[in-house]
Short mmCIF file of C-alpha atoms in Angstrom, two decimals:
data_model
loop_
_atom_site.label_atom_id
_atom_site.label_comp_id
_atom_site.label_asym_id
_atom_site.label_seq_id
_atom_site.Cartn_x
_atom_site.Cartn_y
_atom_site.Cartn_z
CA MET N 91 0.00 0.00 0.00
CA SER N 92 1.24 3.50 -0.74
CA ASP N 93 1.82 6.13 1.92
CA VAL N 94 -0.95 7.90 3.75
CA VAL N 95 -1.12 11.55 2.67
CA LEU N 96 -4.11 12.75 4.64
CA LYS N 97 -5.65 11.33 7.76
CA ILE N 98 -8.83 12.69 9.29
CA GLU N 99 -9.80 11.38 12.70
CA HIS N 100 -13.16 11.96 14.36
CA LEU N 101 -13.63 15.39 12.83
CA VAL N 102 -16.45 17.47 14.31
CA LYS N 103 -17.54 20.82 12.88
CA ARG N 104 -20.24 22.98 14.42
CA PHE N 105 -21.70 26.31 13.29
CA ASP N 106 -23.15 27.84 16.45
CA ASP N 107 -25.35 25.04 17.74
CA GLN N 108 -25.73 23.21 14.43
CA THR N 109 -23.40 20.27 13.98
CA VAL N 110 -22.46 20.06 10.32
CA LEU N 111 -19.89 17.27 10.49
CA LYS N 112 -20.22 14.56 13.10
CA ASP N 113 -17.29 12.27 13.69
CA ILE N 114 -15.78 12.01 10.22
CA SER N 115 -12.79 9.71 9.78
CA LEU N 116 -11.07 9.31 6.45
CA THR N 117 -7.69 8.16 5.20
CA VAL N 118 -6.36 9.21 1.81
CA ARG N 119 -3.34 7.43 0.33
CA GLU N 120 -0.94 8.78 -2.20
CA GLY N 121 -2.35 8.75 -5.72
CA GLU N 122 -5.86 8.05 -4.54
CA VAL N 123 -8.86 9.88 -5.98
CA ILE N 124 -11.69 10.24 -3.51
CA VAL N 125 -15.04 11.56 -4.69
CA VAL N 126 -17.44 12.91 -2.10
CA VAL N 127 -21.10 12.93 -3.05
CA GLY N 128 -24.25 13.67 -1.11
CA PRO N 129 -27.31 15.91 -0.99
CA SER N 130 -26.95 19.69 -0.73
CA GLY N 131 -26.13 20.85 2.76
CA CYS N 132 -24.71 17.49 3.84
CA GLY N 133 -21.37 19.08 4.72
CA LYS N 134 -19.29 18.13 1.65
CA SER N 135 -17.91 21.61 1.05
CA THR N 136 -17.42 22.21 4.74
CA LEU N 137 -15.33 19.05 4.90
CA LEU N 138 -12.98 20.38 2.20
CA ARG N 139 -12.83 23.77 3.88
CA CYS N 140 -11.84 22.11 7.15
CA ILE N 141 -9.06 20.16 5.42
CA ASN N 142 -7.59 23.48 4.29
CA ALA N 143 -8.17 25.11 7.70
CA LEU N 144 -10.54 27.68 6.22
CA GLU N 145 -12.93 26.60 8.96
CA GLU N 146 -12.20 26.12 12.63
CA ILE N 147 -12.95 22.61 13.83
CA GLN N 148 -14.54 21.69 17.14
CA GLY N 149 -13.23 18.18 17.52
CA GLY N 150 -10.95 15.56 16.05
CA LYS N 151 -7.73 15.87 14.09
CA ILE N 152 -6.63 16.47 10.53
CA LEU N 153 -3.13 15.29 9.69
CA LEU N 154 -1.33 16.02 6.45
CA ASN N 155 1.77 13.83 6.22
CA GLY N 156 1.60 13.53 9.97
CA SER N 157 1.50 17.26 10.76
CA SER N 158 -1.64 18.74 12.18
CA VAL N 159 -3.75 21.11 10.07
CA SER N 160 -5.57 23.68 12.17
CA ARG N 161 -6.08 27.40 12.29
CA GLU N 162 -3.73 27.50 15.28
CA SER N 163 -0.86 25.77 13.46
CA ARG N 164 2.13 28.06 13.46
CA ASN N 165 3.20 26.82 10.03
CA LEU N 166 -0.30 27.15 8.55
CA SER N 167 0.99 28.89 5.43
CA GLU N 168 3.47 26.07 4.84
CA ILE N 169 0.78 23.42 5.26
CA ARG N 170 -1.61 25.22 2.93
CA GLN N 171 1.04 25.33 0.23
CA LYS N 172 0.86 21.54 0.18
CA ILE N 173 -2.91 21.57 -0.26
CA GLY N 174 -4.22 22.86 -3.56
CA MET N 175 -7.80 24.04 -3.50
CA VAL N 176 -10.09 24.94 -6.37
CA PHE N 177 -13.32 26.75 -5.57
CA GLN N 178 -16.72 26.70 -7.21
CA SER N 179 -16.50 30.37 -8.16
CA TYR N 180 -12.88 30.19 -9.48
CA GLU N 181 -11.73 33.14 -7.36
CA LEU N 182 -8.99 34.32 -9.65
CA PHE N 183 -7.50 37.66 -8.66
CA PRO N 184 -9.22 40.14 -10.99
CA HIS N 185 -6.42 42.72 -10.97
CA LEU N 186 -3.77 40.27 -12.19
CA ASN N 187 -3.47 38.64 -15.59
CA VAL N 188 -3.56 34.88 -15.96
CA LEU N 189 0.19 34.42 -15.71
CA ASP N 190 0.52 36.67 -12.65
CA ASN N 191 -2.40 34.89 -10.99
CA ILE N 192 -0.51 31.64 -11.37
CA ILE N 193 2.99 32.76 -10.37
CA LEU N 194 2.04 35.09 -7.50
CA ALA N 195 2.14 32.43 -4.80
CA PRO N 196 5.12 30.47 -6.22
CA THR N 197 7.23 33.66 -6.29
CA LYS N 198 5.97 35.47 -3.19
CA VAL N 199 5.24 32.54 -0.90
CA GLN N 200 7.65 29.88 -2.08
CA LYS N 201 10.25 32.49 -3.14
CA ARG N 202 10.93 30.71 -6.39
CA SER N 203 12.48 32.71 -9.21
CA ARG N 204 10.08 34.47 -11.51
CA GLU N 205 11.65 32.90 -14.57
CA GLU N 206 11.39 29.36 -13.29
CA ALA N 207 7.79 29.85 -12.12
CA LYS N 208 6.89 31.38 -15.46
CA VAL N 209 8.31 28.46 -17.42
CA GLU N 210 6.30 26.03 -15.34
CA ALA N 211 3.15 28.14 -15.49
CA LEU N 212 3.31 28.32 -19.28
CA ALA N 213 3.89 24.57 -19.54
CA LEU N 214 0.84 23.92 -17.34
CA LEU N 215 -1.26 26.44 -19.27
CA SER N 216 -0.39 24.77 -22.53
CA ARG N 217 -1.40 21.42 -21.04
CA VAL N 218 -4.90 22.75 -20.30
CA GLY N 219 -5.04 24.42 -23.72
CA LEU N 220 -4.79 28.02 -22.52
CA LEU N 221 -1.28 29.04 -23.50
CA GLU N 222 -2.55 31.91 -25.64
CA LYS N 223 -4.48 33.33 -22.67
CA ALA N 224 -1.41 33.87 -20.48
CA ASN N 225 -1.63 37.63 -20.76
CA SER N 226 -5.43 37.90 -20.64
CA PHE N 227 -7.25 39.16 -17.60
CA PRO N 228 -9.79 36.95 -15.79
CA ARG N 229 -12.70 39.11 -17.00
CA GLN N 230 -11.80 38.23 -20.59
CA LEU N 231 -12.17 34.49 -20.00
CA SER N 232 -15.17 32.19 -20.02
CA GLY N 233 -16.14 30.34 -16.85
CA GLY N 234 -14.56 27.10 -18.04
CA GLN N 235 -11.34 28.89 -18.93
CA LYS N 236 -11.22 30.63 -15.55
CA GLN N 237 -11.69 27.35 -13.77
CA ARG N 238 -8.85 25.73 -15.76
CA VAL N 239 -6.62 28.66 -14.81
CA ALA N 240 -7.62 28.20 -11.17
CA ILE N 241 -6.60 24.54 -11.40
CA VAL N 242 -3.24 25.49 -12.92
CA ARG N 243 -2.76 28.12 -10.21
CA ALA N 244 -3.18 25.46 -7.55
CA LEU N 245 -0.98 22.93 -9.39
CA CYS N 246 1.88 25.36 -9.79
CA MET N 247 2.43 25.23 -6.02
CA HIS N 248 3.20 21.49 -6.30
CA PRO N 249 0.59 20.47 -3.76
CA GLU N 250 0.58 16.98 -2.30
CA ILE N 251 -3.18 16.84 -2.45
CA MET N 252 -5.76 18.71 -4.51
CA LEU N 253 -9.22 19.61 -3.26
CA PHE N 254 -11.98 20.35 -5.77
CA ASP N 255 -15.09 21.99 -4.35
CA GLU N 256 -17.95 21.60 -6.85
CA VAL N 257 -15.75 23.13 -9.52
CA THR N 258 -18.30 22.76 -12.31
CA ALA N 259 -21.39 23.84 -10.39
CA ALA N 260 -21.24 27.43 -11.63
CA LEU N 261 -20.48 26.53 -15.25
CA ASP N 262 -22.67 26.38 -18.31
CA PRO N 263 -23.18 22.75 -19.35
CA GLU N 264 -20.99 22.96 -22.44
CA MET N 265 -18.04 24.15 -20.34
CA VAL N 266 -18.27 21.39 -17.76
CA ARG N 267 -16.53 18.91 -20.01
CA GLU N 268 -13.35 20.93 -20.58
CA VAL N 269 -12.84 21.28 -16.85
CA LEU N 270 -13.62 17.67 -15.98
CA ASP N 271 -11.24 16.47 -18.70
CA VAL N 272 -8.43 18.36 -17.00
CA ILE N 273 -9.25 16.69 -13.69
CA LEU N 274 -9.43 13.27 -15.34
CA GLY N 275 -6.00 13.96 -16.82
CA LEU N 276 -4.63 14.72 -13.35
CA ALA N 277 -6.12 11.51 -12.00
CA GLY N 278 -4.37 9.67 -14.82
CA GLN N 279 -1.05 11.15 -13.67
CA GLY N 280 -1.60 9.83 -10.19
CA LYS N 281 -2.43 13.11 -8.38
CA THR N 282 -3.94 12.65 -4.94
CA MET N 283 -7.31 14.35 -4.97
CA ILE N 284 -10.53 14.83 -3.06
CA ILE N 285 -13.35 15.89 -5.34
CA VAL N 286 -16.76 17.13 -4.30
CA THR N 287 -19.14 16.97 -7.25
CA HIS N 288 -22.69 16.56 -8.44
CA GLU N 289 -21.61 15.07 -11.78
CA MET N 290 -22.31 11.39 -11.16
CA GLN N 291 -20.99 10.08 -14.49
CA PHE N 292 -17.76 11.91 -13.87
CA ALA N 293 -17.58 10.69 -10.27
CA ARG N 294 -17.86 7.15 -11.47
CA ALA N 295 -15.14 7.60 -14.07
CA VAL N 296 -12.61 9.41 -11.93
CA ALA N 297 -13.01 7.91 -8.46
CA ASP N 298 -10.97 5.22 -6.80
CA ARG N 299 -13.30 5.46 -3.85
CA VAL N 300 -16.66 7.14 -3.37
CA ILE N 301 -17.72 8.64 -0.06
CA PHE N 302 -21.43 9.23 0.47
CA LEU N 303 -21.95 11.97 2.99
CA ASP N 304 -25.35 12.62 4.50
CA GLU N 305 -26.36 14.69 7.52
CA GLY N 306 -22.72 15.17 8.49
CA VAL N 307 -21.73 11.50 8.60
CA ILE N 308 -20.19 9.09 6.10
CA LYS N 309 -23.17 6.88 5.36
CA GLU N 310 -21.47 4.73 2.78
CA GLU N 311 -18.06 4.27 1.26
CA GLY N 312 -16.89 2.02 -1.53
CA GLU N 313 -15.57 1.50 -5.03
CA PRO N 314 -17.46 3.48 -7.65
CA ASP N 315 -19.04 0.52 -9.50
CA GLN N 316 -20.20 -1.04 -6.29
CA PHE N 317 -21.56 2.28 -4.93
CA PHE N 318 -23.38 3.36 -8.08
CA ASP N 319 -24.71 -0.07 -9.08
CA HIS N 320 -25.39 -1.63 -5.72
CA PRO N 321 -25.65 1.01 -3.00
CA LYS N 322 -25.97 -0.63 0.37
CA THR N 323 -27.91 1.97 2.33
CA GLU N 324 -31.46 3.08 1.68
CA ARG N 325 -30.35 6.72 1.91
CA ALA N 326 -27.79 6.27 -0.88
CA LYS N 327 -30.32 4.50 -3.09
CA GLU N 328 -32.74 7.33 -2.60
CA PHE N 329 -30.03 9.89 -3.38
CA LEU N 330 -28.94 8.13 -6.56
CA ARG N 331 -32.54 7.84 -7.73
CA THR N 332 -32.74 11.64 -7.93
CA PHE N 333 -30.27 11.47 -10.84
CA THR N 334 -32.27 9.04 -12.96
CA PHE N 335 -35.33 9.93 -14.93
CA GLU N 336 -38.14 7.75 -16.12
CA ARG N 337 -41.15 8.64 -18.12
CA LYS N 338 -44.23 7.35 -16.44
CA HIS N 339 -46.83 5.96 -18.83
CA THR N 340 -50.41 6.17 -17.81
CA HIS N 341 -52.88 3.95 -19.55
CA SER N 342 -56.48 4.92 -19.54
CA MET Y 23 -24.17 88.46 -34.63
CA PRO Y 24 -25.57 89.57 -31.27
CA ASP Y 25 -23.29 91.25 -28.78
CA LEU Y 26 -22.11 88.45 -26.46
CA GLY Y 27 -20.49 90.90 -24.09
CA LEU Y 28 -17.09 89.29 -24.41
CA GLU Y 29 -15.18 92.55 -24.81
CA VAL Y 30 -15.49 93.17 -21.06
CA LEU Y 31 -12.98 90.42 -20.44
CA LEU Y 32 -10.30 92.37 -22.27
CA LYS Y 33 -10.83 95.50 -20.21
CA GLY Y 34 -8.21 96.17 -17.55
CA LYS Y 35 -7.20 93.07 -15.65
CA ASN Y 36 -10.59 91.40 -15.85
CA LEU Y 37 -9.43 88.10 -17.34
CA ALA Y 38 -6.57 87.85 -14.86
CA ARG Y 39 -9.03 88.55 -12.02
CA ILE Y 40 -11.33 85.76 -13.17
CA LEU Y 41 -8.41 83.35 -13.36
CA ALA Y 42 -7.31 84.39 -9.89
CA GLY Y 43 -10.89 83.67 -8.75
CA LEU Y 44 -10.61 80.21 -10.23
CA GLY Y 45 -7.35 79.90 -8.31
CA VAL Y 46 -9.18 80.62 -5.06
CA ALA Y 47 -11.81 77.99 -5.85
CA LEU Y 48 -9.16 75.41 -6.69
CA ARG Y 49 -7.13 76.31 -3.59
CA ILE Y 50 -10.10 75.76 -1.30
CA SER Y 51 -10.97 72.46 -2.90
CA LEU Y 52 -7.41 71.12 -3.01
CA ILE Y 53 -6.62 72.02 0.60
CA SER Y 54 -9.92 70.48 1.68
CA LEU Y 55 -9.10 67.40 -0.34
CA ALA Y 56 -5.66 67.09 1.23
CA VAL Y 57 -7.43 67.00 4.61
CA SER Y 58 -10.34 64.84 3.45
CA ILE Y 59 -8.38 61.95 1.94
CA PRO Y 60 -6.38 60.84 4.99
CA ALA Y 61 -9.28 61.70 7.32
CA GLY Y 62 -11.65 59.82 5.03
CA ILE Y 63 -9.46 56.71 4.97
CA LEU Y 64 -9.49 56.73 8.74
CA VAL Y 65 -13.28 57.24 8.87
CA GLY Y 66 -13.76 54.51 6.27
CA ILE Y 67 -11.70 51.96 8.18
CA LEU Y 68 -13.61 52.89 11.37
CA MET Y 69 -16.85 52.31 9.49
CA THR Y 70 -15.90 48.70 8.72
CA ARG Y 71 -15.35 47.97 12.43
CA ARG Y 72 -17.90 45.87 14.22
CA ASN Y 73 -17.92 48.05 17.35
CA VAL Y 74 -21.48 49.33 17.81
CA VAL Y 75 -20.53 52.72 19.27
CA ILE Y 76 -18.04 53.49 16.49
CA LYS Y 77 -20.60 52.37 13.95
CA ALA Y 78 -23.31 54.63 15.40
CA VAL Y 79 -21.03 57.67 15.59
CA THR Y 80 -19.70 57.33 12.03
CA ARG Y 81 -23.19 56.62 10.76
CA CYS Y 82 -24.54 59.80 12.39
CA TYR Y 83 -21.65 61.80 10.98
CA LEU Y 84 -22.28 60.54 7.46
CA GLU Y 85 -26.02 61.14 7.68
CA ILE Y 86 -25.58 64.69 8.99
CA VAL Y 87 -23.26 65.54 6.15
CA ARG Y 88 -25.60 64.04 3.59
CA ILE Y 89 -28.77 65.61 4.87
CA MET Y 90 -27.47 69.08 5.62
CA PRO Y 91 -27.06 71.40 2.60
CA GLN Y 92 -23.46 72.58 2.36
CA MET Y 93 -24.69 76.17 2.42
CA VAL Y 94 -26.21 75.70 5.87
CA LEU Y 95 -22.95 74.24 7.10
CA LEU Y 96 -21.06 77.21 5.66
CA PHE Y 97 -23.38 79.68 7.42
CA LEU Y 98 -23.18 77.72 10.63
CA VAL Y 99 -19.39 77.76 10.69
CA TYR Y 100 -18.87 81.27 9.35
CA PHE Y 101 -21.62 83.25 11.05
CA GLY Y 102 -22.61 80.90 13.88
CA THR Y 103 -19.23 80.50 15.50
CA THR Y 104 -18.53 84.21 15.53
CA ARG Y 105 -21.32 84.99 18.01
CA VAL Y 106 -21.26 81.82 20.06
CA PHE Y 107 -17.54 81.19 20.43
CA GLY Y 108 -16.25 84.60 19.46
CA TRP Y 109 -14.11 83.07 16.67
CA ASN Y 110 -13.21 85.33 13.83
CA LEU Y 111 -12.76 82.80 11.06
CA SER Y 112 -12.01 84.06 7.58
CA GLY Y 113 -14.38 83.01 4.84
CA GLU Y 114 -11.77 80.86 3.20
CA LEU Y 115 -10.88 79.04 6.40
CA SER Y 116 -14.57 78.43 7.12
CA ALA Y 117 -14.94 77.03 3.64
CA VAL Y 118 -11.97 74.72 4.10
CA ILE Y 119 -13.39 73.51 7.43
CA VAL Y 120 -16.82 72.77 5.94
CA PHE Y 121 -15.45 71.15 2.80
CA SER Y 122 -13.07 68.97 4.77
CA PHE Y 123 -15.86 67.94 7.12
CA TRP Y 124 -17.99 67.04 4.11
CA GLY Y 125 -15.15 65.45 2.11
CA ALA Y 126 -13.98 63.23 4.95
CA ALA Y 127 -17.47 61.78 5.34
CA GLU Y 128 -17.90 61.14 1.62
CA MET Y 129 -14.41 59.75 1.29
CA GLY Y 130 -15.00 57.59 4.36
CA ASP Y 131 -18.07 56.09 2.76
CA LEU Y 132 -16.13 55.39 -0.45
CA VAL Y 133 -13.34 53.68 1.49
CA ARG Y 134 -15.87 51.63 3.43
CA GLY Y 135 -17.57 50.59 0.20
CA ALA Y 136 -14.29 49.66 -1.48
CA VAL Y 137 -13.05 47.58 1.44
CA THR Y 138 -16.29 45.70 2.01
CA SER Y 139 -16.83 45.08 -1.69
CA ILE Y 140 -13.84 42.73 -1.83
CA PRO Y 141 -15.53 39.34 -1.53
CA ALA Y 142 -14.58 37.06 1.37
CA HIS Y 143 -13.59 34.45 -1.19
CA GLN Y 144 -10.66 36.57 -2.32
CA TYR Y 145 -9.21 36.34 1.18
CA GLU Y 146 -9.87 32.60 1.22
CA SER Y 147 -8.37 31.81 -2.12
CA ALA Y 148 -5.27 33.80 -1.13
CA ALA Y 149 -5.10 31.88 2.14
CA ALA Y 150 -5.52 28.58 0.32
CA LEU Y 151 -2.43 29.40 -1.73
CA GLY Y 152 -0.45 29.85 1.45
CA LEU Y 153 -0.32 33.66 1.48
CA THR Y 154 0.02 35.11 4.97
CA GLY Y 155 -2.35 37.82 6.21
CA ILE Y 156 0.09 40.61 5.36
CA GLN Y 157 0.84 39.17 1.91
CA THR Y 158 -2.88 38.88 1.25
CA TYR Y 159 -3.36 42.60 2.00
CA ARG Y 160 -0.25 43.62 0.13
CA TYR Y 161 -0.82 41.68 -3.09
CA ILE Y 162 -4.57 40.99 -3.24
CA ILE Y 163 -6.76 43.27 -1.12
CA LEU Y 164 -5.01 46.66 -1.27
CA PRO Y 165 -4.44 46.75 -5.03
CA GLN Y 166 -8.12 45.95 -5.59
CA THR Y 167 -9.30 48.49 -3.01
CA VAL Y 168 -7.16 51.27 -4.44
CA ARG Y 169 -8.34 50.53 -7.95
CA ARG Y 170 -11.94 50.82 -6.87
CA LEU Y 171 -11.23 53.89 -4.81
CA ILE Y 172 -9.25 56.12 -7.14
CA PRO Y 173 -11.91 56.72 -9.82
CA LEU Y 174 -14.54 57.35 -7.13
CA SER Y 175 -12.39 59.78 -5.20
CA ILE Y 176 -11.52 61.64 -8.39
CA ASN Y 177 -15.22 62.21 -8.89
CA LEU Y 178 -15.30 63.63 -5.38
CA ILE Y 179 -12.64 66.17 -6.43
CA THR Y 180 -14.79 67.49 -9.27
CA ARG Y 181 -17.83 67.68 -7.01
CA MET Y 182 -15.78 69.65 -4.54
CA ILE Y 183 -14.55 72.10 -7.17
CA LYS Y 184 -18.10 72.68 -8.36
CA THR Y 185 -19.45 73.17 -4.88
CA THR Y 186 -16.94 75.93 -4.12
CA SER Y 187 -19.32 78.20 -6.05
CA LEU Y 188 -21.30 78.41 -2.80
CA VAL Y 189 -18.57 80.10 -0.82
CA LEU Y 190 -19.32 83.51 -2.34
CA MET Y 191 -22.25 83.48 0.09
CA ILE Y 192 -19.84 83.88 2.99
CA GLY Y 193 -17.89 86.64 1.32
CA VAL Y 194 -15.09 84.69 -0.30
CA VAL Y 195 -14.14 86.30 -3.57
CA GLU Y 196 -13.80 83.29 -5.82
CA ILE Y 197 -14.41 82.96 -9.53
CA LEU Y 198 -18.17 83.41 -9.46
CA LYS Y 199 -17.96 86.45 -7.18
CA VAL Y 200 -15.32 88.03 -9.40
CA ALA Y 201 -17.62 87.45 -12.34
CA GLN Y 202 -20.48 89.20 -10.58
CA GLN Y 203 -18.25 92.14 -9.69
CA ILE Y 204 -17.13 92.54 -13.29
CA ILE Y 205 -20.69 92.39 -14.57
CA GLU Y 206 -21.86 94.93 -11.98
CA ALA Y 207 -19.04 97.34 -12.74
CA ASN Y 208 -19.76 97.28 -16.47
CA ARG Y 209 -23.54 97.32 -16.24
CA MET Y 210 -23.81 100.60 -18.15
CA SER Y 211 -21.02 100.26 -20.70
CA SER Y 212 -21.67 96.63 -21.66
CA PRO Y 213 -25.09 95.46 -20.57
CA ASN Y 214 -24.55 92.11 -22.29
CA ALA Y 215 -21.49 91.26 -20.17
CA ALA Y 216 -23.50 88.76 -18.09
CA PHE Y 217 -23.52 86.33 -20.97
CA GLY Y 218 -19.86 86.61 -21.92
CA VAL Y 219 -18.57 86.57 -18.37
CA TYR Y 220 -20.69 83.68 -17.15
CA LEU Y 221 -19.86 81.77 -20.33
CA THR Y 222 -16.20 82.25 -19.48
CA VAL Y 223 -16.82 81.06 -15.93
CA PHE Y 224 -18.57 78.01 -17.30
CA LEU Y 225 -15.70 77.23 -19.65
CA LEU Y 226 -13.15 77.64 -16.88
CA TYR Y 227 -15.02 75.27 -14.55
CA PHE Y 228 -15.23 72.88 -17.46
CA ALA Y 229 -11.51 73.19 -18.18
CA ALA Y 230 -10.73 72.46 -14.54
CA CYS Y 231 -13.09 69.50 -14.10
CA TRP Y 232 -13.19 67.81 -17.48
CA PRO Y 233 -9.63 66.43 -17.51
CA ILE Y 234 -10.14 65.13 -13.98
CA SER Y 235 -13.36 63.47 -14.95
CA MET Y 236 -11.74 61.97 -18.08
CA LEU Y 237 -8.94 60.58 -15.94
CA ALA Y 238 -11.47 58.94 -13.63
CA GLY Y 239 -13.26 57.38 -16.59
CA TYR Y 240 -10.00 56.14 -18.06
CA LEU Y 241 -8.83 54.56 -14.81
CA GLU Y 242 -12.23 53.00 -14.24
CA LYS Y 243 -12.11 51.36 -17.66
CA ARG Y 244 -8.53 50.26 -17.36
CA TRP Y 245 -8.92 48.71 -13.93
CA ARG Y 246 -12.36 47.21 -14.29
#
């Protein structure tokens, strides 16, 4: 078995008196692709935000390569550099062009040379088919293009794990594909990833393991074929049924 | 061609007097601006605080400035303080006080708007890349705030220049007052002077404000 990259133990997250995540434990090994699915409001996004210490946690532990991730960690910036996160709404920096968006953190945070960062950024951009947009500003790009830039921006930091938070939810349908293809490509290269998504076909294709989250607990966990074809829990069956459509015939 | 009354401008030092009047108007607005900008940044940052007392005080301040006509404020400071406190403020100083009081409130509101309009996600995505708090401000938040702020505050400059036309009411001899004096003095010899002189005043205000307004538009477009 390959090395454990991320270990979550008994994670509890509360907002005021509402418990959003109750006792979540999860181990992610190197090269593994975990897809988290579940109904809206089940805590999927919150889970990702906790892993990146964007949320304070009320119980449990999150360990990245053995070192604790929490808002109190003194080396929080260092830990976050190892975790790449891509948001639903892209969140590029509007005052910087594509290239500067990508190399800002490598040069200012990791203190790499501008030249070296630029070479890598351009190589990554060309891999996602956006080389000619290097000098464009975010406002000149389509949603799908922005999201691919956001993925490159995260990759350029050489993270040990990538988190994708419903990255296609804000996109027009015809742009979903171009973004998901990039993520599939990363999976093919053996990137360790946790992906929150509502695209079930994609989840099935990309996942090594599917986590079904409901009401703040992991209700079911398994290989994609097993989860999508033979869900064990009633709750998961019900959830998966919402993605299938049947025309009901009524005979008079 | 009707007599536009422009020949009055060439009499004596009339044109130079009008330009000097414009100088007074610009001086009042620029000094007030120099006070308003730093004071406004301070007020604006205070406005984004969560403290209830600070919020209430700054809110009251902003509302007073918005509701009260500038002319009333000018009268209050120029005439009011003389009797009550025995201060003998010059018209120009009173004007600077009122315009700074007004400008700081408006500027404060612009700063507040610019700071709070940066979405929380920008802070988060910077944090997710490993930027520290100071780096986030330095590279992400401040550049965006300043870009939003500069075009808006330039508009405030032009509003301030225009509003200086009120200070003739407290005896400051600025461009509009000079214009009136010239028209009065030449009432018999050139009865049409009102048109020519006020036209000149209009053009001078335009010449002072238009480039500033163009600059604001240009920056707004470039930084959008």
